[in-house]
Amino acid sequence: MSSSSASPGPLPPSDGLISAARRHLGALARSLTRPSHPPTPLLAGATRRWRRLAPYVVVALLAVIFLPVTFTLLTSDYHVGGGSAALLALAQAGPLLMLAHRPLQAWWIVFCADVVGALVLLAPAASPSPTSVPVPPHPQELPWPWPAPVILGYLFVLIALGLRETRRTLLAVWLTTGTAGLVLHLLAPDRSNGSFLMPVLGGLVLLIVAALRERREAQHRLAEQETISEAERAGRTLLEERTRIARELHDVVAHHMSVITVQADSAPYRISGLPQEARAEFDSIAASARESLTEMRRLLSVLRSDGTEGERAPQPGLGRIQQLVEATVRTGLPVELSMGTEVPEATADGLPQAVDLSAYRIVQEALANVVRHAPGARTRVSVTALGRHLTVLVVNDRAERPGSPLEASGTGHGLVGMRERVRLTGGTLDTGPLPDGGFRVAARLPLSAAPAVPSASQASEDS
């Protein structure tokens, strides 16, 4: 049993090609009537006023130049009447004033005026005045259908279009121009001696301007992507440094938690006569400490998922700064170390491990930056403990070694890491270039005060 309504089969290849051609022609026609940009002036977003005014000055000069030139050419060479020549000159050169903000509308007026002007020039030329001295050229010798001012003015219109419109619109404009030239050539082939000059020159102008505009837009997009990438890189650097600091703090906190666990477990054996309630309290403290250590080890396994083993070694401190300086000197960097006599005493009295580790890392990062960015520069490292603060100062002179630095631009890891470590301990950091071309890193870390908690505004700003 056959169905009453059969589904239509696939279209023949010829019908498919015709429908596709219709769609494309319709899109091209619509592009000629719909500007791809709002009627905002060219360079409206420029920061300087003279740049915003420059397009208006240019189009005003074009109109002032082409208007009298076109009128003079029509009346003297082509012997068009004064009224008709004035109207044609006004229609062909006047719309140039619109190129700064409405180039597509200006193209429509100029194109139609040029076609009408070509038809007017086909009319028999008026006989020259008997009093005129110069002999007019023969009509066959005059350019038709596009006189020289018409071609030049039209090219300026195409330049304005190329700066603002899409490639589809530019293609439609070029096809329309070529079609008009072909029709005029077929209309008067004996007079035609430049029908295809304007389509050829117009195509070249459109290609050049469109290529330059796309190159500029590509550079603009590339600059935007670089800005976004730089922001993402800075955020990633901050997270990496915070992760690294979290790894190191685990070792510091785990040590104290282990001591608490051992003390709580051994308290009933070291202290005799403890009541049962006290023994139960110590057991609870030891259990809580062991549970905290288990959770920290679980967190550490995530933070150290990259498989690095070097970071499992004991964390360094001020006691190893001398070794760090000696290793840096062996690389060829002249470094002088000045450590106050009170620093070993402060370390022996129980310097906070976070401060001890942060001071070492700050000196390490500062020396690494000098090696990368100012190789051969004389560097001075000073560590002093005055009052309740530990001061770390690393100052380098301008690079004395000839040649370019090992890294022209850094990734920002060093300064970001220093800043995070100083914030962790509640201290202050001051970094910046010196007048003589050197650089200074100055950190002030508290020896006994609790770390300062960053405010909400600071946290949001850093994140």
Coordinates of C-alpha atoms in Angstrom, one line a residue:
M1 CA 0.0 0.0 0.0
S2 CA 1.5 3.2 -1.1
S3 CA 1.5 6.4 1.0
S4 CA -0.7 9.2 -0.2
S5 CA 2.0 11.8 0.3
A6 CA 5.5 10.9 -0.9
S7 CA 8.4 12.8 0.8
P8 CA 10.3 15.0 -1.7
G9 CA 13.5 13.5 -2.8
P10 CA 16.9 15.3 -2.9
L11 CA 17.2 18.3 -5.1
P12 CA 19.0 17.9 -8.4
P13 CA 22.5 19.3 -8.5
S14 CA 21.5 22.1 -10.7
D15 CA 18.7 23.2 -8.3
G16 CA 21.1 23.1 -5.4
L17 CA 23.6 25.3 -7.2
I18 CA 20.9 27.7 -8.1
S19 CA 19.5 28.0 -4.6
A20 CA 23.1 28.4 -3.2
A21 CA 23.8 31.1 -5.7
R22 CA 20.5 32.9 -4.8
R23 CA 21.4 32.8 -1.1
H24 CA 24.9 34.2 -1.7
L25 CA 23.6 36.9 -4.0
G26 CA 20.9 37.8 -1.5
A27 CA 23.5 38.1 1.2
L28 CA 25.7 40.3 -1.0
A29 CA 22.7 42.5 -1.8
R30 CA 21.8 42.9 1.9
S31 CA 25.4 43.7 2.8
L32 CA 25.1 46.8 0.5
T33 CA 22.2 48.1 2.4
R34 CA 23.2 47.3 6.0
P35 CA 26.4 48.9 7.3
S36 CA 28.4 46.6 9.5
H37 CA 29.2 49.4 12.0
P38 CA 27.2 52.0 13.9
P39 CA 27.4 55.6 12.5
T40 CA 30.3 56.5 14.8
P41 CA 33.2 58.6 13.4
L42 CA 36.4 56.9 12.4
L43 CA 39.0 57.0 15.2
A44 CA 36.2 58.1 17.6
G45 CA 37.9 56.1 20.4
A46 CA 41.3 57.8 20.0
T47 CA 42.6 59.3 23.2
R48 CA 43.9 62.5 21.7
R49 CA 41.6 65.1 20.3
W50 CA 43.7 65.8 17.1
R51 CA 43.3 62.1 16.1
R52 CA 39.6 62.3 16.5
L53 CA 39.4 65.4 14.4
A54 CA 41.9 64.1 11.7
P55 CA 39.2 62.2 9.6
Y56 CA 37.0 65.3 9.4
V57 CA 39.9 67.4 8.3
V58 CA 40.8 64.8 5.6
V59 CA 37.3 64.5 4.2
A60 CA 36.8 68.3 4.2
L61 CA 40.1 68.7 2.2
L62 CA 39.0 66.0 -0.3
A63 CA 35.6 67.7 -0.9
V64 CA 37.2 71.1 -1.2
I65 CA 39.7 69.8 -3.8
F66 CA 37.4 67.5 -5.9
L67 CA 34.4 69.8 -6.1
P68 CA 36.0 72.6 -8.2
V69 CA 38.2 70.2 -10.1
T70 CA 35.3 68.1 -11.2
F71 CA 33.2 71.1 -12.1
T72 CA 36.0 72.6 -14.2
L73 CA 36.7 69.3 -16.0
L74 CA 33.1 68.8 -16.9
T75 CA 32.6 72.3 -18.2
S76 CA 35.9 72.8 -20.0
D77 CA 36.8 69.4 -21.4
Y78 CA 33.4 67.7 -21.7
H79 CA 31.4 70.9 -22.4
V80 CA 28.6 70.0 -20.0
G81 CA 26.3 72.9 -19.1
G82 CA 27.0 74.9 -16.0
G83 CA 23.9 73.8 -14.1
S84 CA 24.4 70.1 -14.9
A85 CA 28.1 70.2 -14.2
A86 CA 27.4 71.8 -10.8
L87 CA 24.9 69.2 -9.9
L88 CA 27.2 66.3 -11.0
A89 CA 30.2 67.8 -9.2
L90 CA 28.2 68.2 -6.1
A91 CA 26.8 64.7 -6.2
Q92 CA 30.2 63.1 -7.0
A93 CA 32.4 65.1 -4.6
G94 CA 29.9 66.3 -1.9
P95 CA 29.4 62.8 -0.3
L96 CA 33.1 62.7 0.4
L97 CA 32.2 64.6 3.6
M98 CA 30.3 61.5 4.8
L99 CA 33.3 59.1 4.6
A100 CA 34.3 59.7 8.2
H101 CA 31.1 58.2 9.7
R102 CA 28.8 56.8 6.9
P103 CA 31.1 55.5 4.1
L104 CA 28.5 52.9 2.7
Q105 CA 25.9 55.6 2.3
A106 CA 28.4 57.9 0.7
W107 CA 29.4 55.1 -1.8
W108 CA 25.8 54.7 -2.9
I109 CA 25.5 58.4 -3.7
V110 CA 28.9 58.6 -5.4
F111 CA 28.3 55.4 -7.4
C112 CA 25.0 56.5 -8.7
A113 CA 26.3 60.0 -9.5
D114 CA 29.2 58.5 -11.4
V115 CA 26.9 56.3 -13.5
V116 CA 24.6 59.2 -14.2
G117 CA 27.6 61.4 -15.1
A118 CA 28.8 58.7 -17.6
L119 CA 25.4 58.7 -19.2
V120 CA 25.4 62.5 -19.4
L121 CA 28.8 62.5 -21.1
L122 CA 27.4 60.3 -23.8
A123 CA 25.2 63.2 -25.0
P124 CA 26.5 65.2 -28.0
A125 CA 28.9 67.8 -26.8
A126 CA 27.9 71.4 -27.2
S127 CA 29.8 73.4 -29.8
P128 CA 32.6 75.4 -28.3
S129 CA 32.4 79.1 -28.0
P130 CA 34.0 80.9 -31.0
T131 CA 35.9 83.1 -28.6
S132 CA 37.6 80.2 -26.9
V133 CA 41.2 79.9 -27.6
P134 CA 42.1 76.3 -26.8
V135 CA 40.9 73.6 -29.1
P136 CA 38.9 71.0 -27.2
P137 CA 40.0 67.4 -27.6
H138 CA 38.0 65.1 -29.8
P139 CA 35.3 63.2 -27.8
Q140 CA 37.1 59.9 -28.7
E141 CA 40.2 61.1 -26.9
L142 CA 38.5 61.9 -23.6
P143 CA 38.4 59.2 -20.9
W144 CA 35.0 57.6 -20.7
P145 CA 33.0 56.5 -18.7
W146 CA 35.2 57.4 -15.8
P147 CA 37.1 60.7 -15.9
A148 CA 40.2 61.1 -13.8
P149 CA 38.6 63.0 -10.9
V150 CA 35.8 60.4 -10.8
I151 CA 38.3 57.6 -10.5
L152 CA 40.4 59.3 -7.8
G153 CA 37.3 60.3 -5.7
Y154 CA 35.9 56.8 -6.0
L155 CA 39.2 55.3 -4.8
F156 CA 39.0 57.4 -1.7
V157 CA 35.5 56.2 -1.1
L158 CA 36.7 52.6 -1.4
I159 CA 39.5 53.3 1.1
A160 CA 37.0 54.5 3.6
L161 CA 34.9 51.4 3.0
G162 CA 37.9 49.1 3.4
L163 CA 38.6 50.6 6.8
R164 CA 35.1 50.0 8.1
E165 CA 33.1 47.4 6.2
T166 CA 33.3 43.6 6.1
R167 CA 34.8 41.5 3.4
R168 CA 31.3 40.5 2.1
T169 CA 30.4 44.2 1.7
L170 CA 33.7 45.0 -0.1
L171 CA 33.1 42.1 -2.5
A172 CA 29.6 43.3 -3.3
V173 CA 30.9 46.8 -3.9
W174 CA 33.6 45.5 -6.2
L175 CA 31.2 43.3 -8.2
T176 CA 28.7 46.2 -8.5
T177 CA 31.5 48.5 -9.8
G178 CA 32.7 45.9 -12.3
T179 CA 29.1 45.3 -13.5
A180 CA 28.5 49.0 -14.0
G181 CA 31.7 49.3 -16.0
L182 CA 30.8 46.3 -18.2
V183 CA 27.3 47.6 -18.9
L184 CA 28.6 51.0 -19.8
H185 CA 31.2 49.4 -22.1
L186 CA 28.5 47.4 -23.9
L187 CA 26.4 50.6 -24.1
A188 CA 29.0 52.6 -26.1
P189 CA 31.9 50.4 -27.0
D190 CA 33.2 53.0 -29.5
R191 CA 33.5 55.6 -26.7
S192 CA 34.8 53.3 -24.0
N193 CA 38.4 53.7 -23.3
G194 CA 38.6 53.0 -19.5
S195 CA 35.6 51.0 -18.5
F196 CA 37.5 48.5 -16.5
L197 CA 40.1 50.8 -15.1
M198 CA 38.1 51.7 -12.0
P199 CA 37.2 48.0 -11.2
V200 CA 40.8 47.0 -11.5
L201 CA 42.2 49.9 -9.4
G202 CA 39.3 49.6 -6.9
G203 CA 40.0 45.9 -6.4
L204 CA 43.7 46.6 -5.7
V205 CA 42.8 49.4 -3.2
L206 CA 40.2 47.2 -1.5
L207 CA 42.7 44.3 -1.2
I208 CA 45.4 46.5 0.3
V209 CA 43.2 48.3 2.7
A210 CA 41.4 45.2 3.8
A211 CA 44.7 43.4 4.4
L212 CA 46.1 46.3 6.4
R213 CA 42.9 46.5 8.5
E214 CA 42.9 42.8 9.2
R215 CA 46.5 43.0 10.2
R216 CA 45.8 45.8 12.6
E217 CA 42.8 43.9 14.1
A218 CA 45.0 40.8 14.4
Q219 CA 47.6 42.8 16.3
H220 CA 44.9 44.2 18.5
R221 CA 43.5 40.8 19.3
L222 CA 47.0 39.5 19.9
A223 CA 47.6 42.3 22.4
E224 CA 44.4 41.5 24.2
Q225 CA 45.3 37.8 24.4
E226 CA 48.8 38.7 25.7
T227 CA 47.1 40.9 28.4
I228 CA 44.8 38.0 29.4
S229 CA 47.7 35.5 29.3
E230 CA 49.8 37.8 31.5
A231 CA 47.0 38.1 34.0
E232 CA 46.5 34.3 34.0
R233 CA 50.2 33.8 34.3
A234 CA 50.4 36.1 37.3
G235 CA 47.5 34.3 39.0
R236 CA 49.1 30.9 38.2
T237 CA 52.4 32.2 39.6
L238 CA 50.7 33.3 42.8
L239 CA 49.0 29.9 43.2
E240 CA 52.3 28.0 42.6
E241 CA 54.1 30.1 45.2
R242 CA 51.3 29.6 47.7
T243 CA 51.4 25.8 47.1
R244 CA 55.1 25.8 47.6
I245 CA 54.8 27.7 50.8
A246 CA 52.1 25.4 52.0
R247 CA 54.4 22.4 51.4
E248 CA 57.1 24.0 53.5
L249 CA 54.8 25.0 56.2
H250 CA 53.6 21.4 56.5
D251 CA 57.1 20.4 57.6
V252 CA 57.1 23.2 60.2
V253 CA 53.7 22.5 61.6
A254 CA 54.1 18.7 61.4
H255 CA 57.2 19.0 63.6
H256 CA 55.3 20.8 66.4
M257 CA 52.3 18.4 66.1
S258 CA 54.7 15.5 66.5
V259 CA 56.2 17.0 69.6
I260 CA 52.7 17.5 71.0
T261 CA 51.8 13.9 70.3
V262 CA 55.0 12.6 71.9
Q263 CA 54.5 14.8 75.0
A264 CA 50.8 13.8 75.4
D265 CA 51.6 10.1 75.0
S266 CA 54.5 10.2 77.5
A267 CA 52.9 12.5 80.1
P268 CA 51.4 9.6 82.1
Y269 CA 54.8 7.9 82.4
R270 CA 56.7 11.1 83.1
I271 CA 54.3 12.6 85.7
S272 CA 53.4 10.3 88.5
G273 CA 50.1 10.5 90.4
L274 CA 48.0 11.8 87.6
P275 CA 44.3 11.3 88.1
Q276 CA 42.3 9.2 85.6
E277 CA 40.6 12.3 84.2
A278 CA 44.0 13.9 83.4
R279 CA 45.2 10.6 81.7
A280 CA 42.1 10.6 79.6
E281 CA 42.7 14.2 78.6
F282 CA 46.2 13.5 77.5
D283 CA 45.0 10.5 75.5
S284 CA 42.5 12.7 73.8
I285 CA 45.1 15.3 73.0
A286 CA 47.5 12.7 71.5
A287 CA 44.6 11.2 69.5
S288 CA 43.7 14.6 68.1
A289 CA 47.3 15.4 67.3
R290 CA 47.7 12.1 65.4
E291 CA 44.5 12.7 63.5
S292 CA 45.7 16.1 62.5
L293 CA 49.0 14.7 61.4
T294 CA 47.2 12.1 59.3
E295 CA 45.1 14.8 57.6
M296 CA 48.2 16.9 57.0
R297 CA 50.0 13.9 55.4
R298 CA 47.0 13.4 53.2
L299 CA 47.1 17.0 52.1
L300 CA 50.8 16.8 51.5
S301 CA 50.3 13.9 49.2
V302 CA 48.1 16.1 47.0
L303 CA 50.4 19.1 47.1
R304 CA 53.4 16.9 46.2
S305 CA 51.6 15.0 43.5
D306 CA 54.3 16.2 41.0
G307 CA 56.6 13.5 42.3
T308 CA 59.4 15.9 43.4
E309 CA 61.6 14.4 46.1
G310 CA 63.9 17.3 46.8
E311 CA 61.3 19.2 48.7
R312 CA 61.0 16.3 51.2
A313 CA 64.4 17.3 52.6
P314 CA 64.7 19.3 55.9
Q315 CA 63.8 22.9 55.3
P316 CA 66.8 25.4 55.4
G317 CA 67.1 28.4 57.6
L318 CA 69.4 31.2 58.6
G319 CA 72.1 28.7 59.6
R320 CA 72.6 27.9 55.9
I321 CA 72.8 31.4 54.5
Q322 CA 76.6 31.3 54.6
Q323 CA 76.5 28.1 52.5
L324 CA 74.1 29.8 50.1
V325 CA 76.3 32.8 49.7
E326 CA 79.4 30.7 49.1
A327 CA 77.6 28.7 46.4
T328 CA 76.5 31.9 44.7
V329 CA 80.1 33.3 44.8
R330 CA 81.3 30.1 43.0
T331 CA 79.0 31.0 40.1
G332 CA 81.0 34.2 39.6
L333 CA 78.7 36.7 41.5
P334 CA 80.7 38.8 44.1
V335 CA 78.6 38.7 47.2
E336 CA 79.4 40.1 50.7
L337 CA 77.5 38.7 53.7
S338 CA 77.0 40.7 56.8
M339 CA 75.2 38.9 59.7
G340 CA 74.8 40.6 63.0
T341 CA 76.1 39.0 66.1
E342 CA 72.6 38.9 67.6
V343 CA 71.2 36.7 64.8
P344 CA 72.7 33.4 66.0
E345 CA 71.4 34.3 69.5
A346 CA 68.0 34.9 68.2
T347 CA 68.1 31.6 66.3
A348 CA 69.2 29.8 69.4
D349 CA 66.5 31.4 71.5
G350 CA 63.8 29.9 69.4
L351 CA 63.4 31.9 66.2
P352 CA 60.0 31.1 64.6
Q353 CA 60.5 28.5 61.9
A354 CA 58.3 30.3 59.5
V355 CA 60.5 33.4 59.9
D356 CA 63.7 31.4 59.7
L357 CA 62.6 29.7 56.5
S358 CA 61.2 32.9 55.0
A359 CA 64.4 34.8 55.6
Y360 CA 66.4 32.1 53.9
R361 CA 64.1 31.9 50.9
I362 CA 64.1 35.7 50.5
V363 CA 67.9 35.8 50.3
Q364 CA 67.8 32.8 47.9
E365 CA 65.3 34.4 45.5
A366 CA 67.1 37.8 45.6
L367 CA 70.4 36.2 44.8
A368 CA 68.8 34.2 42.0
N369 CA 67.3 37.3 40.5
V370 CA 70.7 39.1 40.6
V371 CA 72.3 36.1 38.8
R372 CA 69.6 36.1 36.1
H373 CA 69.1 39.9 35.5
A374 CA 72.4 41.5 36.6
P375 CA 75.2 38.9 36.2
G376 CA 78.4 40.1 37.7
A377 CA 76.9 42.8 39.8
R378 CA 78.4 43.4 43.3
T379 CA 75.8 42.3 45.9
R380 CA 75.6 42.8 49.6
V381 CA 73.5 40.6 51.9
S382 CA 72.7 41.9 55.4
V383 CA 70.8 40.0 58.1
T384 CA 70.2 41.8 61.5
A385 CA 67.9 41.2 64.4
L386 CA 67.0 44.4 66.3
G387 CA 64.3 44.4 68.9
R388 CA 61.4 42.2 67.8
H389 CA 62.1 42.2 64.1
L390 CA 64.5 40.4 61.8
T391 CA 65.7 42.6 58.9
V392 CA 66.9 41.0 55.6
L393 CA 68.5 43.4 53.1
V394 CA 69.9 42.4 49.7
V395 CA 71.3 45.2 47.5
N396 CA 73.1 44.8 44.2
D397 CA 74.8 47.3 42.0
R398 CA 74.4 47.7 38.3
A399 CA 75.7 44.8 36.2
E400 CA 79.4 45.2 35.4
R401 CA 79.8 42.2 33.2
P402 CA 79.4 43.1 29.5
G403 CA 76.6 41.4 27.6
S404 CA 72.9 41.1 28.0
P405 CA 71.3 39.6 31.1
L406 CA 70.4 35.9 31.1
E407 CA 66.7 36.8 31.3
A408 CA 65.5 40.1 29.7
S409 CA 62.1 39.8 31.5
G410 CA 61.3 37.7 34.5
T411 CA 58.2 35.6 35.2
G412 CA 57.6 37.3 38.5
H413 CA 58.0 34.1 40.6
G414 CA 60.7 35.6 42.8
L415 CA 59.0 38.8 43.9
V416 CA 55.6 37.0 44.2
G417 CA 57.2 34.4 46.5
M418 CA 58.9 37.0 48.6
R419 CA 55.7 38.9 49.0
E420 CA 53.7 35.9 50.0
R421 CA 56.3 34.8 52.6
V422 CA 56.4 38.2 54.2
R423 CA 52.6 38.4 54.3
L424 CA 52.6 34.9 56.0
T425 CA 54.8 36.1 58.8
G426 CA 53.1 39.5 59.2
G427 CA 56.1 41.5 58.1
T428 CA 56.8 44.1 55.4
L429 CA 58.6 44.0 52.1
D430 CA 60.2 46.8 50.1
T431 CA 61.6 46.2 46.6
G432 CA 62.6 48.5 43.8
P433 CA 65.3 49.8 41.6
L434 CA 68.1 52.1 42.8
P435 CA 69.1 55.4 41.2
D436 CA 72.5 54.0 40.2
G437 CA 70.9 51.1 38.3
G438 CA 70.9 48.5 41.0
F439 CA 68.1 46.8 42.9
R440 CA 67.1 46.5 46.5
V441 CA 65.1 43.9 48.4
A442 CA 64.4 44.7 52.1
A443 CA 62.2 42.5 54.3
R444 CA 61.3 43.1 57.9
L445 CA 60.0 40.0 59.7
P446 CA 58.6 39.8 63.3
L447 CA 60.5 37.6 65.7
S448 CA 57.7 36.9 68.2
A449 CA 54.5 38.6 67.1
A450 CA 51.7 36.5 65.5
P451 CA 51.4 36.7 61.8
A452 CA 49.1 39.4 60.6
V453 CA 45.9 38.2 58.9
P454 CA 45.4 40.1 55.6
S455 CA 42.3 42.2 55.3
A456 CA 39.5 41.2 53.0
S457 CA 40.5 44.0 50.6
Q458 CA 44.1 42.8 50.5
A459 CA 43.0 39.2 50.0
S460 CA 40.7 40.0 47.1
E461 CA 43.3 42.3 45.5
D462 CA 46.0 39.6 45.7
S463 CA 43.7 36.8 44.4

